[in-house]
């Protein structure tokens, strides 16, 4: 890959009741110069479009500043509970340090029948570090309509967690 010697990819699972420790992230980021940690950190923050902030929130925010890594989150939920009283949520995130990649996609795969969605992340080599600026009005009309439908379905599911609304939130078309 252009711009990297070795890129270390680590799949992570942090159980919901376990605390996020600085030493754990330091050890994982010490595996190489360019490291991607990807998975279920159970560290929800409402700024990431999660339903609520988890107790690990403060630690994750402090570590992001102190250890100088980037956090990338999907735009849609990665977890759909089988319990209709629980709303879909984002559990899977990506932490990147020293990575010269431009993420072109990070999204849950909606085609699998499981409460936890597999997440697809794809990137292209590049040196840009800031987020891309774009104007939503420049998107094609059908894409704008699809985004509106998806957002409406997710809002409906949040207010009325029925099986029908859960199905529509997974695939609004």
Coordinates of N, CA and C in Angstrom, one line a residue:
X1 N 0.8 -1.2 0.0 CA 0.0 0.0 0.0 C 0.9 1.2 0.0
X2 N 0.6 2.2 -0.8 CA 1.4 3.4 -0.9 C 1.2 4.2 0.4
X3 N 2.4 4.7 0.9 CA 2.4 5.5 2.1 C 2.5 4.7 3.4
X4 N 2.6 3.4 3.3 CA 2.7 2.6 4.5 C 3.8 1.5 4.3
X5 N 4.5 1.2 5.3 CA 5.3 0.0 5.3 C 4.4 -1.1 5.7
X6 N 4.1 -1.2 7.0 CA 3.2 -2.2 7.5 C 2.0 -1.6 8.1
X7 N 0.8 -2.0 7.8 CA -0.4 -1.5 8.3 C -1.0 -2.6 9.2
X8 N -1.1 -2.4 10.5 CA -1.6 -3.3 11.5 C -3.1 -3.2 11.6
X9 N -3.9 -4.2 11.4 CA -5.4 -4.2 11.6 C -5.7 -5.1 12.8
X10 N -6.5 -4.6 13.8 CA -6.8 -5.3 15.0 C -8.3 -5.3 15.1
X11 N -8.9 -6.5 15.3 CA -10.3 -6.6 15.6 C -10.5 -6.6 17.1
X12 N -11.4 -5.7 17.6 CA -11.5 -5.5 19.0 C -12.9 -5.8 19.5
X13 N -13.0 -6.4 20.7 CA -14.3 -6.5 21.4 C -14.1 -6.1 22.8
X14 N -14.7 -5.1 23.3 CA -14.7 -4.7 24.7 C -16.1 -5.0 25.3
X15 N -16.2 -6.0 26.2 CA -17.5 -6.4 26.8 C -18.1 -5.1 27.5
X16 N -19.5 -5.1 27.5 CA -20.2 -3.9 28.0 C -19.8 -3.5 29.4
X17 N -19.5 -4.4 30.3 CA -19.3 -4.1 31.7 C -17.8 -3.9 32.0
X18 N -16.9 -4.0 30.9 CA -15.5 -3.8 31.2 C -15.1 -2.4 30.9
X19 N -14.2 -1.9 31.7 CA -13.7 -0.5 31.6 C -12.7 -0.4 30.4
X20 N -12.7 0.7 29.8 CA -11.7 1.0 28.7 C -10.4 1.6 29.4
X21 N -9.3 0.9 29.3 CA -8.1 1.3 29.9 C -7.1 1.9 28.9
X22 N -6.5 2.9 29.4 CA -5.4 3.6 28.6 C -4.3 2.6 28.2
X23 N -3.9 1.8 29.1 CA -2.8 0.8 28.9 C -3.2 -0.2 27.7
X24 N -4.5 -0.5 27.6 CA -4.9 -1.4 26.5 C -4.7 -0.8 25.2
X25 N -5.2 0.5 25.1 CA -5.0 1.2 23.8 C -3.6 1.5 23.5
X26 N -2.8 1.9 24.5 CA -1.4 2.1 24.3 C -0.7 0.9 23.7
X27 N -1.0 -0.3 24.3 CA -0.4 -1.5 23.9 C -0.8 -1.9 22.4
X28 N -2.0 -1.7 22.1 CA -2.5 -1.9 20.7 C -1.9 -1.0 19.7
X29 N -1.8 0.3 20.0 CA -1.2 1.3 19.1 C 0.3 1.1 19.0
X30 N 0.9 0.5 20.0 CA 2.4 0.2 20.0 C 2.7 -0.9 19.0
X31 N 1.8 -1.6 18.5 CA 2.0 -2.7 17.6 C 2.7 -2.3 16.3
X32 N 2.6 -1.0 15.9 CA 3.2 -0.6 14.7 C 3.0 0.9 14.5
X33 N 3.6 1.4 13.4 CA 3.5 2.9 13.2 C 2.2 3.3 12.6
X34 N 1.5 2.4 11.9 CA 0.2 2.6 11.3 C -0.7 1.5 11.8
X35 N -1.7 1.9 12.6 CA -2.6 0.9 13.3 C -4.1 1.3 13.1
X36 N -4.9 0.3 12.8 CA -6.3 0.5 12.8 C -6.9 -0.5 13.8
X37 N -7.7 0.0 14.7 CA -8.4 -0.8 15.7 C -9.9 -0.7 15.3
X38 N -10.5 -1.8 15.1 CA -11.8 -1.8 14.5 C -12.7 -2.8 15.2
X39 N -13.9 -2.4 15.7 CA -14.8 -3.3 16.3 C -15.7 -2.7 17.4
X40 N -16.2 -3.5 18.3 CA -17.2 -3.2 19.3 C -16.5 -2.7 20.5
X41 N -16.3 -1.4 20.7 CA -15.6 -0.9 21.9 C -16.6 -0.6 23.1
X42 N -17.9 -0.8 22.8 CA -18.9 -0.5 23.8 C -18.6 0.9 24.5
X43 N -18.3 1.8 23.8 CA -17.9 3.2 24.2 C -18.8 4.2 23.5
X44 N -20.1 4.2 23.8 CA -21.0 5.0 23.0 C -20.9 6.5 23.4
X45 N -21.0 7.4 22.4 CA -21.0 8.8 22.6 C -22.1 9.4 21.8
X46 N -23.0 10.2 22.3 CA -24.1 10.7 21.5 C -23.6 11.6 20.4
X47 N -22.5 12.1 20.4 CA -21.9 12.9 19.3 C -21.7 12.0 18.1
X48 N -21.6 10.7 18.3 CA -21.4 9.7 17.2 C -22.8 9.2 16.7
X49 N -23.9 9.8 17.1 CA -25.2 9.4 16.8 C -25.7 8.2 17.5
X50 N -25.0 7.9 18.7 CA -25.5 6.8 19.5 C -26.7 7.3 20.3
X51 N -27.5 6.4 20.8 CA -28.7 6.7 21.6 C -28.4 7.4 22.9
X52 N -27.3 7.0 23.5 CA -26.9 7.6 24.8 C -25.4 7.5 24.9
X53 N -24.8 8.2 25.9 CA -23.3 8.0 26.1 C -23.1 7.0 27.2
X54 N -22.1 6.1 26.9 CA -21.7 5.1 27.8 C -20.7 5.6 28.8
X55 N -20.5 4.9 29.9 CA -19.6 5.3 31.0 C -18.1 5.4 30.5
X56 N -17.8 4.7 29.4 CA -16.4 4.8 28.8 C -16.2 6.0 28.0
X57 N -17.3 6.9 27.9 CA -17.2 8.0 27.0 C -16.1 9.0 27.4
X58 N -16.0 9.3 28.6 CA -15.0 10.3 29.1 C -13.6 9.8 28.8
X59 N -13.4 8.5 29.1 CA -12.1 7.9 28.9 C -11.7 7.9 27.4
X60 N -12.6 7.5 26.6 CA -12.4 7.5 25.1 C -12.1 8.9 24.6
X61 N -12.8 9.9 25.0 CA -12.5 11.3 24.6 C -11.2 11.8 25.1
X62 N -10.8 11.4 26.3 CA -9.5 11.8 26.8 C -8.4 11.1 26.1
X63 N -8.6 9.8 25.8 CA -7.5 9.1 25.1 C -7.3 9.5 23.7
X64 N -8.4 9.9 23.0 CA -8.3 10.4 21.7 C -7.4 11.6 21.6
X65 N -7.5 12.5 22.6 CA -6.6 13.7 22.6 C -5.2 13.4 23.1
X66 N -5.1 12.5 24.1 CA -3.8 12.2 24.6 C -2.9 11.3 23.8
X67 N -3.6 10.3 23.1 CA -2.8 9.4 22.3 C -2.8 9.7 20.8
X68 N -3.5 10.8 20.5 CA -3.5 11.4 19.1 C -3.9 10.3 18.0
X69 N -5.1 9.8 18.2 CA -5.7 8.9 17.2 C -7.0 9.5 16.7
X70 N -7.5 9.0 15.5 CA -8.7 9.5 15.0 C -9.8 8.4 15.2
X71 N -11.0 8.9 15.4 CA -12.2 8.0 15.6 C -13.1 8.1 14.4
X72 N -13.4 7.0 13.8 CA -14.3 7.0 12.7 C -15.5 6.2 13.0
X73 N -16.7 6.7 12.8 CA -18.0 6.0 13.1 C -18.9 5.9 11.9
X74 N -19.7 4.8 11.8 CA -20.6 4.7 10.7 C -21.8 5.7 10.9
X75 N -22.5 6.0 9.9 CA -23.6 6.9 10.0 C -24.9 6.3 10.4
X76 N -25.0 4.9 10.3 CA -26.2 4.2 10.7 C -25.9 3.2 11.7
X77 N -26.9 2.7 12.4 CA -26.6 1.7 13.5 C -26.0 0.4 13.0
X78 N -25.2 -0.2 13.9 CA -24.6 -1.5 13.7 C -25.2 -2.6 14.5
X79 N -26.1 -2.2 15.4 CA -26.7 -3.1 16.3 C -28.2 -2.9 16.3
X80 N -29.0 -4.0 16.1 CA -30.4 -4.0 16.1 C -30.8 -5.1 17.1
X81 N -31.3 -4.8 18.2 CA -31.7 -5.7 19.3 C -32.9 -6.5 18.8
X82 N -32.9 -7.8 19.3 CA -34.1 -8.6 19.0 C -35.2 -8.2 19.9
X83 N -34.9 -7.4 21.0 CA -35.9 -6.9 21.9 C -36.5 -5.6 21.2
X84 N -37.8 -5.6 20.9 CA -38.4 -4.4 20.2 C -38.4 -3.2 21.1
X85 N -38.2 -3.3 22.4 CA -38.2 -2.1 23.3 C -36.8 -1.4 23.2
X86 N -35.8 -2.0 22.6 CA -34.5 -1.3 22.5 C -34.3 -0.8 21.1
X87 N -33.8 0.4 21.0 CA -33.5 1.1 19.8 C -32.2 0.7 19.1
X88 N -32.1 0.7 17.8 CA -30.9 0.4 17.1 C -29.8 1.4 17.6
X89 N -28.5 0.9 17.6 CA -27.5 1.8 18.1 C -26.2 1.5 17.4
X90 N -25.2 2.4 17.5 CA -23.9 2.2 16.9 C -23.0 1.7 18.0
X91 N -22.4 0.5 17.8 CA -21.5 -0.2 18.7 C -20.1 -0.2 18.1
X92 N -20.0 -0.4 16.8 CA -18.7 -0.7 16.1 C -18.2 0.6 15.6
X93 N -16.9 0.9 16.0 CA -16.2 2.1 15.5 C -14.8 1.7 15.1
X94 N -14.1 2.7 14.6 CA -12.7 2.5 14.1 C -11.8 3.6 14.8
X95 N -10.7 3.1 15.3 CA -9.7 4.0 15.8 C -8.5 3.9 14.9
X96 N -7.9 5.0 14.4 CA -6.8 5.0 13.5 C -5.7 5.9 14.0
X97 N -4.5 5.4 13.9 CA -3.3 6.2 14.3 C -2.2 6.0 13.3
X98 N -1.7 7.1 12.8 CA -0.6 7.0 11.8 C -1.0 6.4 10.5
X99 N -2.2 6.5 10.1 CA -2.7 5.8 8.9 C -2.9 6.9 7.8
X100 N -2.4 6.7 6.7 CA -2.5 7.6 5.6 C -3.5 7.0 4.6
X101 N -4.7 6.8 5.0 CA -5.8 6.3 4.2 C -7.0 7.3 4.2
X102 N -7.6 7.4 3.1 CA -8.8 8.2 3.0 C -10.0 7.2 3.0
X103 N -10.8 7.2 4.1 CA -11.9 6.3 4.1 C -12.9 6.6 3.1
X104 N -13.3 5.7 2.3 CA -14.3 6.0 1.3 C -15.6 5.4 1.7
X105 N -15.6 4.5 2.7 CA -16.8 3.8 3.2 C -16.6 3.2 4.5
X106 N -17.5 3.4 5.4 CA -17.6 2.6 6.7 C -19.1 2.5 6.9
X107 N -19.6 1.3 6.7 CA -21.1 1.1 6.8 C -21.4 -0.3 7.3
X108 N -22.5 -0.4 8.0 CA -23.0 -1.8 8.4 C -23.6 -2.5 7.2
X109 N -23.4 -3.8 7.1 CA -24.0 -4.6 6.0 C -25.4 -5.0 6.5
X110 N -26.4 -4.5 5.8 CA -27.8 -4.7 6.2 C -28.3 -6.1 5.8
X111 N -27.6 -6.9 5.0 CA -28.1 -8.1 4.4 C -28.0 -9.3 5.4
X112 N -27.4 -9.2 6.5 CA -27.2 -10.3 7.4 C -28.3 -10.3 8.5
X113 N -28.8 -11.5 8.8 CA -29.9 -11.6 9.8 C -29.3 -11.8 11.2
X114 N -28.8 -10.8 11.9 CA -28.2 -10.9 13.2 C -28.4 -9.6 13.9
X115 N -28.3 -9.6 15.2 CA -28.5 -8.3 15.9 C -27.3 -7.4 15.8
X116 N -26.1 -8.0 15.6 CA -24.9 -7.2 15.3 C -24.6 -7.3 13.8
X117 N -24.5 -6.2 13.2 CA -24.2 -6.1 11.8 C -22.7 -6.2 11.5
X118 N -22.3 -6.9 10.5 CA -20.9 -6.8 10.1 C -20.7 -5.4 9.5
X119 N -19.5 -4.9 9.7 CA -19.3 -3.6 9.2 C -18.2 -3.6 8.1
X120 N -18.5 -2.9 7.0 CA -17.5 -2.9 5.9 C -16.8 -1.5 6.0
X121 N -15.5 -1.6 5.9 CA -14.7 -0.4 5.9 C -13.8 -0.5 4.7
X122 N -13.8 0.5 3.8 CA -12.9 0.5 2.7 C -12.2 1.8 2.6
X123 N -11.0 1.8 2.1 CA -10.2 3.1 2.1 C -9.3 3.1 0.8
X124 N -8.9 4.2 0.5 CA -7.9 4.4 -0.6 C -6.7 5.1 0.0
X125 N -5.6 4.9 -0.6 CA -4.4 5.6 -0.1 C -4.5 7.0 -0.5
X126 N -4.0 7.8 0.4 CA -4.0 9.3 0.2 C -3.3 9.9 1.4
X127 N -3.1 11.2 1.3 CA -2.4 11.9 2.3 C -3.3 12.9 3.0
X128 N -4.5 13.0 2.6 CA -5.4 14.0 3.1 C -5.8 13.6 4.6
X129 N -5.8 14.5 5.5 CA -6.1 14.2 6.9 C -7.5 14.8 7.3
X130 N -7.9 15.9 6.7 CA -9.1 16.5 7.2 C -10.3 15.9 6.5
X131 N -11.5 16.1 7.1 CA -12.7 15.5 6.5 C -13.1 16.2 5.2
X132 N -13.7 15.5 4.3 CA -14.1 16.1 3.0 C -15.2 17.1 3.2
X133 N -15.2 18.2 2.5 CA -16.2 19.1 2.6 C -17.1 18.9 1.4
X134 N -18.4 18.8 1.6 CA -19.3 18.6 0.5 C -20.6 19.3 0.9
X135 N -21.4 19.6 -0.2 CA -22.7 20.2 0.0 C -23.7 19.2 -0.3
X136 N -24.6 18.9 0.6 CA -25.7 17.9 0.4 C -26.5 18.2 -0.8
X137 N -26.7 19.5 -1.1 CA -27.5 19.8 -2.3 C -26.9 19.4 -3.6
X138 N -25.6 19.0 -3.6 CA -24.9 18.6 -4.8 C -25.1 17.1 -5.0
X139 N -25.6 16.4 -4.1 CA -25.9 14.9 -4.2 C -27.0 14.7 -5.2
X140 N -27.0 13.6 -5.9 CA -28.1 13.3 -6.8 C -29.4 13.2 -6.1
X141 N -30.5 13.6 -6.7 CA -31.8 13.6 -6.1 C -32.2 12.3 -5.5
X142 N -31.9 11.2 -6.2 CA -32.3 9.8 -5.6 C -31.5 9.5 -4.4
X143 N -30.3 10.0 -4.3 CA -29.5 9.7 -3.1 C -30.1 10.5 -1.9
X144 N -30.4 11.8 -2.2 CA -31.0 12.6 -1.1 C -32.3 12.0 -0.6
X145 N -33.2 11.5 -1.5 CA -34.4 10.9 -1.1 C -34.2 9.6 -0.3
X146 N -33.2 8.8 -0.7 CA -32.9 7.6 0.0 C -32.4 8.0 1.5
X147 N -31.6 9.0 1.6 CA -31.1 9.4 2.9 C -32.3 9.9 3.8
X148 N -33.2 10.7 3.2 CA -34.4 11.1 3.9 C -35.2 10.0 4.4
X149 N -35.4 9.0 3.5 CA -36.2 7.8 3.8 C -35.6 7.0 4.9
X150 N -34.3 6.8 4.8 CA -33.6 6.1 5.9 C -33.6 6.8 7.2
X151 N -33.4 8.1 7.2 CA -33.5 8.9 8.5 C -34.9 8.9 9.1
X152 N -35.9 9.0 8.2 CA -37.3 8.9 8.7 C -37.6 7.5 9.3
X153 N -37.1 6.5 8.6 CA -37.4 5.1 9.1 C -36.7 4.9 10.5
X154 N -35.5 5.5 10.7 CA -34.8 5.4 11.9 C -35.5 6.2 13.0
X155 N -36.0 7.4 12.7 CA -36.7 8.1 13.7 C -38.0 7.4 14.1
X156 N -38.7 6.9 13.1 CA -39.9 6.1 13.4 C -39.6 4.9 14.3
X157 N -38.5 4.2 14.0 CA -38.2 3.1 14.9 C -37.8 3.5 16.3
X158 N -37.2 4.7 16.4 CA -36.8 5.2 17.7 C -38.0 5.5 18.6
X159 N -39.1 6.0 17.9 CA -40.3 6.4 18.7 C -41.2 5.2 18.9
X160 N -41.3 4.3 17.8 CA -42.2 3.2 17.9 C -41.4 1.9 17.4
X161 N -40.8 1.2 18.4 CA -40.0 0.1 18.0 C -40.7 -1.2 17.7
X162 N -41.5 -1.2 16.6 CA -42.3 -2.4 16.2 C -41.4 -3.2 15.2
X163 N -41.9 -4.4 15.0 CA -41.2 -5.3 14.0 C -41.2 -4.7 12.7
X164 N -42.3 -4.1 12.3 CA -42.5 -3.5 11.0 C -41.5 -2.3 10.8
X165 N -41.4 -1.4 11.8 CA -40.5 -0.3 11.8 C -39.1 -0.7 11.8
X166 N -38.8 -1.8 12.5 CA -37.4 -2.3 12.5 C -37.0 -2.8 11.1
X167 N -38.0 -3.5 10.5 CA -37.7 -4.0 9.1 C -37.5 -2.8 8.1
X168 N -38.3 -1.8 8.3 CA -38.2 -0.6 7.4 C -36.9 0.2 7.7
X169 N -36.4 0.2 8.9 CA -35.2 0.9 9.2 C -34.0 0.1 8.6
X170 N -34.1 -1.2 8.6 CA -33.0 -2.0 8.0 C -32.9 -1.8 6.5
X171 N -34.0 -1.6 5.8 CA -34.0 -1.5 4.4 C -35.2 -0.6 4.0
X172 N -35.1 0.7 3.9 CA -36.2 1.6 3.8 C -36.8 1.6 2.4
X173 N -36.3 0.9 1.4 CA -36.8 1.0 0.1 C -38.0 0.1 -0.1

